[in-house]
Amino acid sequence: MNKNSIDNIIALSSDLRWKIGDDFHDGLAEGIYADASEIANGSVSIDNEKKRFRLDSKIDKIVTSKTWGFPIMFMILGVILWLTIIGANYPSAMLANLLLDNMHPALKGFASSIGMPWWLDGFLIDGVYLAVAWVIAVMLPPMAIFFPMFTLLEDFGYLPRVAFNLDYMFKKSGAHGKQALTMSMGFGCNAAGVVATRIIDSPRERLIAIITNNFSLCNGRWPTQILIATIFIGAVVPASFSAIASLSAVIGIAILGIFFMFFTSWALTKTVLKGEVSTFNLELPPYRPPRFWKTVYTSLIDRTIIVLWRAILFAAPAGAVIWLISNIYIGNESIATLTINSLDGFGFLLGMNGVILLAYIVAIPANEIVIPTILMLTVMASGIPGGEGVGVMFELDSANATGDILKAGGWTLLTAVNLMLFSLLHNPCSTTIYTIYKETNSVKWTTVASILPVIMGFVITFLVAQVWRLF
Amino acid sequence: MNYNPVFALLIFFAVSFLGYLLFRPRNGWFWLIKNNLKSNEKTVIEDILKQLYHGENSGNEVNINSLTSALKFNNSIIVDVIKKMSINELIQFEGDVLKLTNSGRDYALRIVRVHRLWEKYLAEKTGYAKAEWHDMAELKEHELSPEETNVLATQLGNPIYDPHGDPIPTKSGKVADVNGEFLSSLAVNAVGKIIHIEDEPDVIYKQIIAENIHIGSQIRMVENNNQRIVFYAEGEEFILAPIVAANITVAVLEKDEIVEENMVRLSSLKENETARILGISKESRGDNRRRLLDLGFVKGTKISIDLISPMKNPIAYLVKGTSIALRKDQASKILIKKD
């Protein structure tokens, strides 16, 4: 073919395209879909179409009704969270007993019997081993309870109905109804919540769900909230009300998190996410009896073990860092003490102190070790008796004893309130950050998701502290 | 340390206020300065050419006075630039009226092409709201090189019209015709199809968007006088002021062109009613449109309401044996005929 005839063909094609008009793409697409459905209609026979109209639609009428839709939803989520938090206490205590109270001394004894130098023994056993053991003891039980229950609901087909009920509220803030599900999943673990956003197929809404997932209090943060609320909030009211006061404080923080989730979603759609494509559709699949054992198995393998493994990978170096900064000296002070002193001024502005800020820096890999780290650093920095030694994280059996140490470290009610707020509003743990990067494949959005909550945490705790001191 | 909570709060609010002034959307100083640095001579030349082109198309004469009032640049800059443009033979004077030369018209067409292509791009490939397309294209039209423009056109499948119904000039400067009349001059009882919605001025365009009038929809005029214009489209009644209606162009349809008389929007379907889908409105674009087609919202499909959510929005529809929830604004862009 010579060049001339090619040019002719191109000219002819653009001429024809012009004559066909703009509707041609649409017409073609619609024609293909219409033909496909006609072929399917002719060759596929459906005999169980009637089934859907019996039991399924009856359940649907109840779970999406005006009167029952919301109460049923909140009850189910409440029961799951309650079972997770209360139920996890027992296996957690057992694991802690085994890994921390028995294994740790045993390992130390073994190390000294083979004559390991103190620094290697401290680095490996007090640093790396302790952090990993802590993460396993605190993280494994709640996840092993939460994920199977959540996955069973998912398998049953109830969760899309929740998204359906709540979509209107999420739409107001520019988000997708399915974000209700990823948010609930975040109450278990933010990393798992971020993975769960795969169910949202609209790019903009998925990013919103990923960035705001951190506002769901995760399993690693519930114990911190409960402990601090018990010690400090419970103490300001008469003893008979202390349980209810500390419980409402924790629930209040969780609800505040939901409020921040809505607010941030709204702000993101109005600003940085304005140009991302946004679509909506939500399929309500028929109900089916959950396949119990298969679900339990896959949720344990897919969600629990993978997340736990990632957490361990990040916790090990964190433990090493915690031990090292407490044991490496520059001049007369350890790195930890120097850092605490330099952070104290900023911490005071935020109504907290240098110990808390340093604990949140070194505990980026896992929220679970924040309290043990704070206790260890407080004992070290203030020189009060107690603890397990320099660079060795510890926790006490009684909340009162913990409270005594913290109060000796200069804590007030304001410190406690701001710690609870900062525990809600700070950067996601490194497991979650890594997961966000894997899911979005973008440094930009990973940075936004990591930095945004810390900035909000700084602003909120700062404002609370100033207003508190005014009165 | 002289610490005082009041002092700390004051510093904080001063810093946030400064940040707000600098970075608030649209009028933040940072953006203003950034845009100002960009608005060089090229921008002024191109904006003048566009004004002349639009004047030529609407039959209005353009002189220096009307230019200075229409463009937001410093008057002395405009006068300067006009001098240069007539030396470079982009424009010529006929008395005090400015006219485009042939090369000036080619240049103007190129700018219009980029503007409309970019609006098409924003509509098809991004999530920006309709009201923002025009302003964004106003900035982009000065930035894209001819090669980039052609790549963009190919990616979009060489569209002929932009999302408002304006023709997009081709690479060689060919422009499709828009044959229609203003909605405000359509006779009572006549049937037409909306083919163009003007996006300037902003105030009127926002009113049209708020009314939920969709391009491509078939309308029947009911009442047309100096006070108001009433017409039916897709089963809904619309009432507009004549000045608003003048920004909408319709193509008058003859008897045999009238596709469907009882076409209504899916959003008007009630519980226990059944209907057949006639198609998806032109207002549903890009990914949204493809997703709907994928889910089986195609011509001829039977549809009914399956479930209504507690807040009445979204509503789940039964399509091909599957229950699919759509939001109200999506349902308003699907056209059906009730059984």
CSV table of C-alpha atoms in Angstrom, one decimal, chain A residues 165-468:
chain,number,residue,atom,x,y,z
A,165,ASN,CA,-29.3,2.1,55.4
A,166,LEU,CA,-26.5,4.5,56.1
A,167,ASP,CA,-25.6,5.6,52.6
A,168,TYR,CA,-27.6,8.9,52.8
A,169,MET,CA,-25.6,10.0,55.8
A,170,PHE,CA,-22.3,9.1,54.2
A,171,LYS,CA,-23.4,10.8,50.9
A,172,LYS,CA,-23.8,14.1,52.8
A,173,SER,CA,-20.1,14.0,53.5
A,174,GLY,CA,-19.2,12.8,50.0
A,175,ALA,CA,-18.5,9.3,51.0
A,176,HIS,CA,-19.9,5.8,50.1
A,177,GLY,CA,-22.4,3.9,52.3
A,178,LYS,CA,-19.9,1.0,52.2
A,179,GLN,CA,-17.6,3.2,54.3
A,180,ALA,CA,-19.8,2.3,57.2
A,181,LEU,CA,-18.4,-1.3,56.9
A,182,THR,CA,-14.8,-0.4,56.5
A,183,MET,CA,-15.1,2.0,59.4
A,184,SER,CA,-16.6,-0.8,61.6
A,185,MET,CA,-13.8,-3.1,60.4
A,186,GLY,CA,-11.4,-0.3,61.5
A,187,PHE,CA,-12.7,-0.8,65.1
A,188,GLY,CA,-11.1,-4.1,64.9
A,189,CYS,CA,-7.9,-3.1,63.1
A,190,ASN,CA,-7.2,-0.1,60.8
A,191,ALA,CA,-4.9,-2.1,58.5
A,192,ALA,CA,-7.7,-4.6,58.0
A,193,GLY,CA,-10.1,-1.7,57.5
A,194,VAL,CA,-7.9,-0.3,54.8
A,195,VAL,CA,-7.8,-3.6,53.0
A,196,ALA,CA,-11.5,-3.9,53.3
A,197,THR,CA,-12.0,-0.6,51.3
A,198,ARG,CA,-11.5,-2.8,48.2
A,199,ILE,CA,-15.3,-3.3,48.3
A,200,ILE,CA,-15.7,0.3,47.3
A,201,ASP,CA,-15.3,0.5,43.6
A,202,SER,CA,-15.4,4.3,43.2
A,203,PRO,CA,-11.9,5.8,43.2
A,204,ARG,CA,-12.8,9.0,45.2
A,205,GLU,CA,-14.9,7.3,47.8
A,206,ARG,CA,-12.3,4.5,48.3
A,207,LEU,CA,-9.6,7.1,49.0
A,208,ILE,CA,-11.8,8.8,51.5
A,209,ALA,CA,-12.5,5.5,53.2
A,210,ILE,CA,-8.7,4.7,53.3
A,211,ILE,CA,-7.7,8.1,54.6
A,212,THR,CA,-10.4,8.3,57.3
A,213,ASN,CA,-10.1,4.8,58.5
A,214,ASN,CA,-7.7,5.8,61.2
A,215,PHE,CA,-10.5,7.7,63.0
A,216,SER,CA,-11.9,4.3,64.1
A,217,LEU,CA,-10.5,3.4,67.4
A,218,CYS,CA,-8.7,0.1,66.8
A,219,ASN,CA,-8.1,-2.9,69.1
A,220,GLY,CA,-4.7,-1.6,70.0
A,221,ARG,CA,-6.2,1.6,71.3
A,222,TRP,CA,-9.3,0.4,73.2
A,223,PRO,CA,-7.2,-0.9,76.1
A,224,THR,CA,-5.3,2.4,76.4
A,225,GLN,CA,-8.6,4.4,76.4
A,226,ILE,CA,-10.2,2.1,79.0
A,227,LEU,CA,-7.1,2.1,81.3
A,228,ILE,CA,-6.7,5.9,81.3
A,229,ALA,CA,-10.4,6.5,81.6
A,230,THR,CA,-10.6,4.1,84.6
A,231,ILE,CA,-7.7,5.8,86.4
A,232,PHE,CA,-8.4,9.4,85.7
A,233,ILE,CA,-12.0,10.0,84.6
A,234,GLY,CA,-13.5,7.4,86.9
A,235,ALA,CA,-11.8,9.2,89.8
A,236,VAL,CA,-13.4,12.6,89.4
A,237,VAL,CA,-17.0,11.3,90.1
A,238,PRO,CA,-18.3,9.5,93.2
A,239,ALA,CA,-17.1,5.9,93.3
A,240,SER,CA,-20.6,4.5,92.6
A,241,PHE,CA,-20.6,6.3,89.2
A,242,SER,CA,-17.0,5.7,88.3
A,243,ALA,CA,-17.5,2.7,86.1
A,244,ILE,CA,-20.3,4.4,84.1
A,245,ALA,CA,-18.3,7.6,83.8
A,246,SER,CA,-15.2,6.0,82.5
A,247,LEU,CA,-17.3,3.8,80.1
A,248,SER,CA,-19.1,6.9,78.7
A,249,ALA,CA,-15.7,8.7,78.3
A,250,VAL,CA,-14.4,5.8,76.1
A,251,ILE,CA,-17.6,5.6,74.1
A,252,GLY,CA,-17.5,9.4,73.8
A,253,ILE,CA,-14.0,9.2,72.3
A,254,ALA,CA,-15.2,6.5,69.8
A,255,ILE,CA,-18.1,8.7,68.8
A,256,LEU,CA,-15.9,11.7,68.5
A,257,GLY,CA,-13.8,9.6,66.1
A,258,ILE,CA,-16.9,8.9,64.0
A,259,PHE,CA,-17.6,12.7,64.0
A,260,PHE,CA,-14.0,13.4,62.8
A,261,MET,CA,-14.4,10.7,60.1
A,262,PHE,CA,-17.5,12.4,58.7
A,263,PHE,CA,-15.9,15.9,59.0
A,264,THR,CA,-12.6,14.8,57.3
A,265,SER,CA,-14.5,13.0,54.6
A,266,TRP,CA,-16.5,16.1,53.9
A,267,ALA,CA,-13.4,18.3,53.9
A,268,LEU,CA,-11.5,16.0,51.6
A,269,THR,CA,-14.2,15.9,49.0
A,270,LYS,CA,-14.4,19.7,49.0
A,271,THR,CA,-10.6,20.1,48.6
A,272,VAL,CA,-7.9,17.6,47.6
A,273,LEU,CA,-10.2,14.8,46.3
A,274,LYS,CA,-12.5,17.1,44.3
A,275,GLY,CA,-11.2,15.8,40.9
A,276,GLU,CA,-11.2,12.1,41.6
A,277,VAL,CA,-13.9,10.1,39.7
A,278,SER,CA,-16.9,9.3,41.8
A,279,THR,CA,-19.5,6.6,41.0
A,280,PHE,CA,-22.1,4.8,43.1
A,281,ASN,CA,-23.8,1.5,43.0
A,282,LEU,CA,-24.5,-1.1,45.7
A,283,GLU,CA,-25.6,-4.6,45.0
A,284,LEU,CA,-27.9,-6.2,47.6
A,285,PRO,CA,-27.1,-9.9,47.2
A,286,PRO,CA,-29.5,-12.6,48.3
A,287,TYR,CA,-29.0,-13.9,51.9
A,288,ARG,CA,-27.4,-17.3,52.3
A,289,PRO,CA,-26.5,-19.4,55.3
A,290,PRO,CA,-22.9,-18.6,56.3
A,291,ARG,CA,-20.4,-21.4,55.7
A,292,PHE,CA,-19.2,-21.3,59.3
A,293,TRP,CA,-15.9,-23.3,59.4
A,294,LYS,CA,-14.8,-22.0,56.0
A,295,THR,CA,-15.4,-18.4,57.1
A,296,VAL,CA,-13.7,-18.9,60.4
A,297,TYR,CA,-10.7,-20.4,58.7
A,298,THR,CA,-10.3,-17.8,55.9
A,299,SER,CA,-10.9,-14.9,58.3
A,300,LEU,CA,-8.2,-16.3,60.6
A,301,ILE,CA,-5.7,-16.8,57.8
A,302,ASP,CA,-6.6,-13.9,55.5
A,303,ARG,CA,-7.1,-11.2,58.0
A,304,THR,CA,-5.8,-12.1,61.5
A,305,ILE,CA,-2.5,-13.9,60.6
A,306,ILE,CA,-1.5,-11.6,57.8
A,307,VAL,CA,-2.1,-8.4,59.9
A,308,LEU,CA,-0.4,-10.0,63.0
A,309,TRP,CA,2.6,-11.0,60.9
A,310,ARG,CA,3.0,-7.5,59.6
A,311,ALA,CA,2.6,-6.1,63.1
A,312,ILE,CA,5.3,-8.4,64.4
A,313,LEU,CA,7.7,-7.4,61.6
A,314,PHE,CA,7.3,-3.8,62.6
A,315,ALA,CA,7.2,-4.4,66.4
A,316,ALA,CA,10.5,-6.2,66.5
A,317,PRO,CA,12.7,-3.2,65.4
A,318,ALA,CA,10.5,-0.9,67.6
A,319,GLY,CA,11.4,-3.0,70.7
A,320,ALA,CA,15.0,-2.7,69.7
A,321,VAL,CA,14.8,1.0,69.3
A,322,ILE,CA,13.1,1.4,72.7
A,323,TRP,CA,15.8,-0.5,74.4
A,324,LEU,CA,18.6,1.2,72.6
A,325,ILE,CA,17.5,4.8,73.2
A,326,SER,CA,17.2,4.1,76.9
A,327,ASN,CA,20.6,2.5,77.1
A,328,ILE,CA,22.8,4.5,74.8
A,329,TYR,CA,24.2,7.5,76.6
A,330,ILE,CA,25.4,10.8,75.1
A,331,GLY,CA,27.4,12.5,77.8
A,332,ASN,CA,25.6,11.8,81.1
A,333,GLU,CA,22.1,11.3,79.7
A,334,SER,CA,20.5,8.6,77.6
A,335,ILE,CA,19.1,9.4,74.2
A,336,ALA,CA,15.6,8.9,75.6
A,337,THR,CA,16.1,11.4,78.5
A,338,LEU,CA,17.5,13.9,76.1
A,339,THR,CA,14.6,13.5,73.7
A,340,ILE,CA,12.1,13.7,76.5
A,341,ASN,CA,13.6,16.9,77.8
A,342,SER,CA,13.6,18.5,74.4
A,343,LEU,CA,10.0,17.4,73.7
A,344,ASP,CA,8.7,18.5,77.1
A,345,GLY,CA,8.1,22.1,76.1
A,346,PHE,CA,6.0,21.2,73.1
A,347,GLY,CA,4.3,18.5,75.1
A,348,PHE,CA,3.3,21.0,77.7
A,349,LEU,CA,1.8,23.3,75.0
A,350,LEU,CA,-0.4,20.3,74.0
A,351,GLY,CA,-1.3,19.5,77.6
A,352,MET,CA,0.8,16.4,77.7
A,353,ASN,CA,4.5,15.8,78.2
A,354,GLY,CA,7.7,14.7,76.5
A,355,VAL,CA,7.3,11.1,77.7
A,356,ILE,CA,4.0,10.7,75.9
A,357,LEU,CA,5.3,12.2,72.7
A,358,LEU,CA,8.4,10.1,72.7
A,359,ALA,CA,6.3,7.0,73.4
A,360,TYR,CA,4.1,7.8,70.4
A,361,ILE,CA,7.1,8.2,68.2
A,362,VAL,CA,8.8,4.9,69.1
A,363,ALA,CA,5.4,3.1,69.3
A,364,ILE,CA,4.5,4.0,65.7
A,365,PRO,CA,4.9,0.3,64.8
A,366,ALA,CA,2.1,-0.7,67.3
A,367,ASN,CA,-0.3,1.2,69.4
A,368,GLU,CA,-0.3,-1.8,71.8
A,369,ILE,CA,3.0,-0.9,73.3
A,370,VAL,CA,2.2,2.8,74.0
A,371,ILE,CA,1.2,2.3,77.7
A,372,PRO,CA,4.1,-0.1,78.6
A,373,THR,CA,6.5,2.4,76.9
A,374,ILE,CA,5.0,5.3,78.7
A,375,LEU,CA,5.3,3.5,82.1
A,376,MET,CA,8.9,2.6,81.5
A,377,LEU,CA,9.9,6.1,80.3
A,378,THR,CA,8.0,7.7,83.2
A,379,VAL,CA,9.9,5.6,85.7
A,380,MET,CA,13.1,6.3,84.0
A,381,ALA,CA,12.7,10.0,83.5
A,382,SER,CA,11.3,10.9,86.9
A,383,GLY,CA,13.5,8.5,88.9
A,384,ILE,CA,10.7,7.0,90.9
A,385,PRO,CA,11.1,3.5,92.2
A,386,GLY,CA,9.4,0.6,90.3
A,387,GLY,CA,9.6,-0.9,86.9
A,388,GLU,CA,11.6,-3.6,85.5
A,389,GLY,CA,14.8,-1.8,84.6
A,390,VAL,CA,16.0,0.7,82.0
A,391,GLY,CA,14.6,0.0,78.6
A,392,VAL,CA,12.4,-2.8,79.7
A,393,MET,CA,8.7,-2.2,79.1
A,394,PHE,CA,6.3,-3.2,81.8
A,395,GLU,CA,2.6,-3.1,82.8
A,396,LEU,CA,1.1,-3.4,86.3
A,397,ASP,CA,-1.7,-5.7,87.3
A,398,SER,CA,-3.7,-3.0,89.1
A,399,ALA,CA,-5.0,0.2,87.5
A,400,ASN,CA,-4.4,2.0,90.9
A,401,ALA,CA,-0.7,1.2,90.9
A,402,THR,CA,-0.4,2.3,87.3
A,403,GLY,CA,-2.2,5.5,88.2
A,404,ASP,CA,0.2,6.1,91.1
A,405,ILE,CA,3.2,5.9,88.8
A,406,LEU,CA,1.6,8.2,86.2
A,407,LYS,CA,0.6,10.8,88.9
A,408,ALA,CA,4.1,10.6,90.3
A,409,GLY,CA,5.2,11.4,86.7
A,410,GLY,CA,3.2,14.7,86.9
A,411,TRP,CA,0.0,13.6,85.2
A,412,THR,CA,-3.2,15.5,85.8
A,413,LEU,CA,-6.8,15.1,84.5
A,414,LEU,CA,-5.8,17.3,81.6
A,415,THR,CA,-2.9,15.0,80.6
A,416,ALA,CA,-5.3,12.0,80.7
A,417,VAL,CA,-8.0,13.7,78.6
A,418,ASN,CA,-5.4,14.9,76.0
A,419,LEU,CA,-3.8,11.5,75.9
A,420,MET,CA,-7.2,9.9,75.1
A,421,LEU,CA,-7.7,12.5,72.4
A,422,PHE,CA,-4.2,12.1,71.0
A,423,SER,CA,-4.6,8.3,71.1
A,424,LEU,CA,-7.6,8.8,68.8
A,425,LEU,CA,-6.0,11.5,66.6
A,426,HIS,CA,-2.5,10.5,65.7
A,427,ASN,CA,-0.8,8.9,62.8
A,428,PRO,CA,-1.8,5.4,61.9
A,429,CYS,CA,0.5,2.6,63.0
A,430,SER,CA,3.3,1.6,60.6
A,431,THR,CA,1.4,-1.6,59.6
A,432,THR,CA,-1.5,0.5,58.5
A,433,ILE,CA,0.7,3.1,56.8
A,434,TYR,CA,2.4,0.2,54.9
A,435,THR,CA,-1.0,-1.2,54.0
A,436,ILE,CA,-2.2,2.2,52.8
A,437,TYR,CA,0.8,2.4,50.5
A,438,LYS,CA,0.1,-1.1,49.2
A,439,GLU,CA,-3.5,-0.3,48.5
A,440,THR,CA,-3.2,3.1,47.0
A,441,ASN,CA,0.2,2.7,45.5
A,442,SER,CA,0.7,6.4,46.0
A,443,VAL,CA,3.2,8.2,48.2
A,444,LYS,CA,1.1,11.3,48.1
A,445,TRP,CA,-2.1,9.7,49.6
A,446,THR,CA,0.0,7.6,52.1
A,447,THR,CA,1.5,10.9,53.3
A,448,VAL,CA,-1.8,12.6,53.5
A,449,ALA,CA,-3.3,9.7,55.4
A,450,SER,CA,-0.3,9.6,57.8
A,451,ILE,CA,0.2,13.3,58.5
A,452,LEU,CA,-3.4,14.6,58.5
A,453,PRO,CA,-4.5,12.9,61.8
A,454,VAL,CA,-1.4,14.0,63.7
A,455,ILE,CA,-1.9,17.6,62.7
A,456,MET,CA,-5.6,17.3,63.8
A,457,GLY,CA,-4.4,15.7,67.0
A,458,PHE,CA,-1.9,18.6,67.7
A,459,VAL,CA,-4.5,21.2,67.0
A,460,ILE,CA,-7.3,19.6,69.1
A,461,THR,CA,-5.1,18.8,72.1
A,462,PHE,CA,-3.5,22.3,71.9
A,463,LEU,CA,-6.9,24.0,72.0
A,464,VAL,CA,-8.2,21.8,74.8
A,465,ALA,CA,-5.1,22.5,76.8
A,466,GLN,CA,-5.3,26.3,76.4
A,467,VAL,CA,-9.0,26.5,77.1
A,468,TRP,CA,-8.5,24.2,80.1
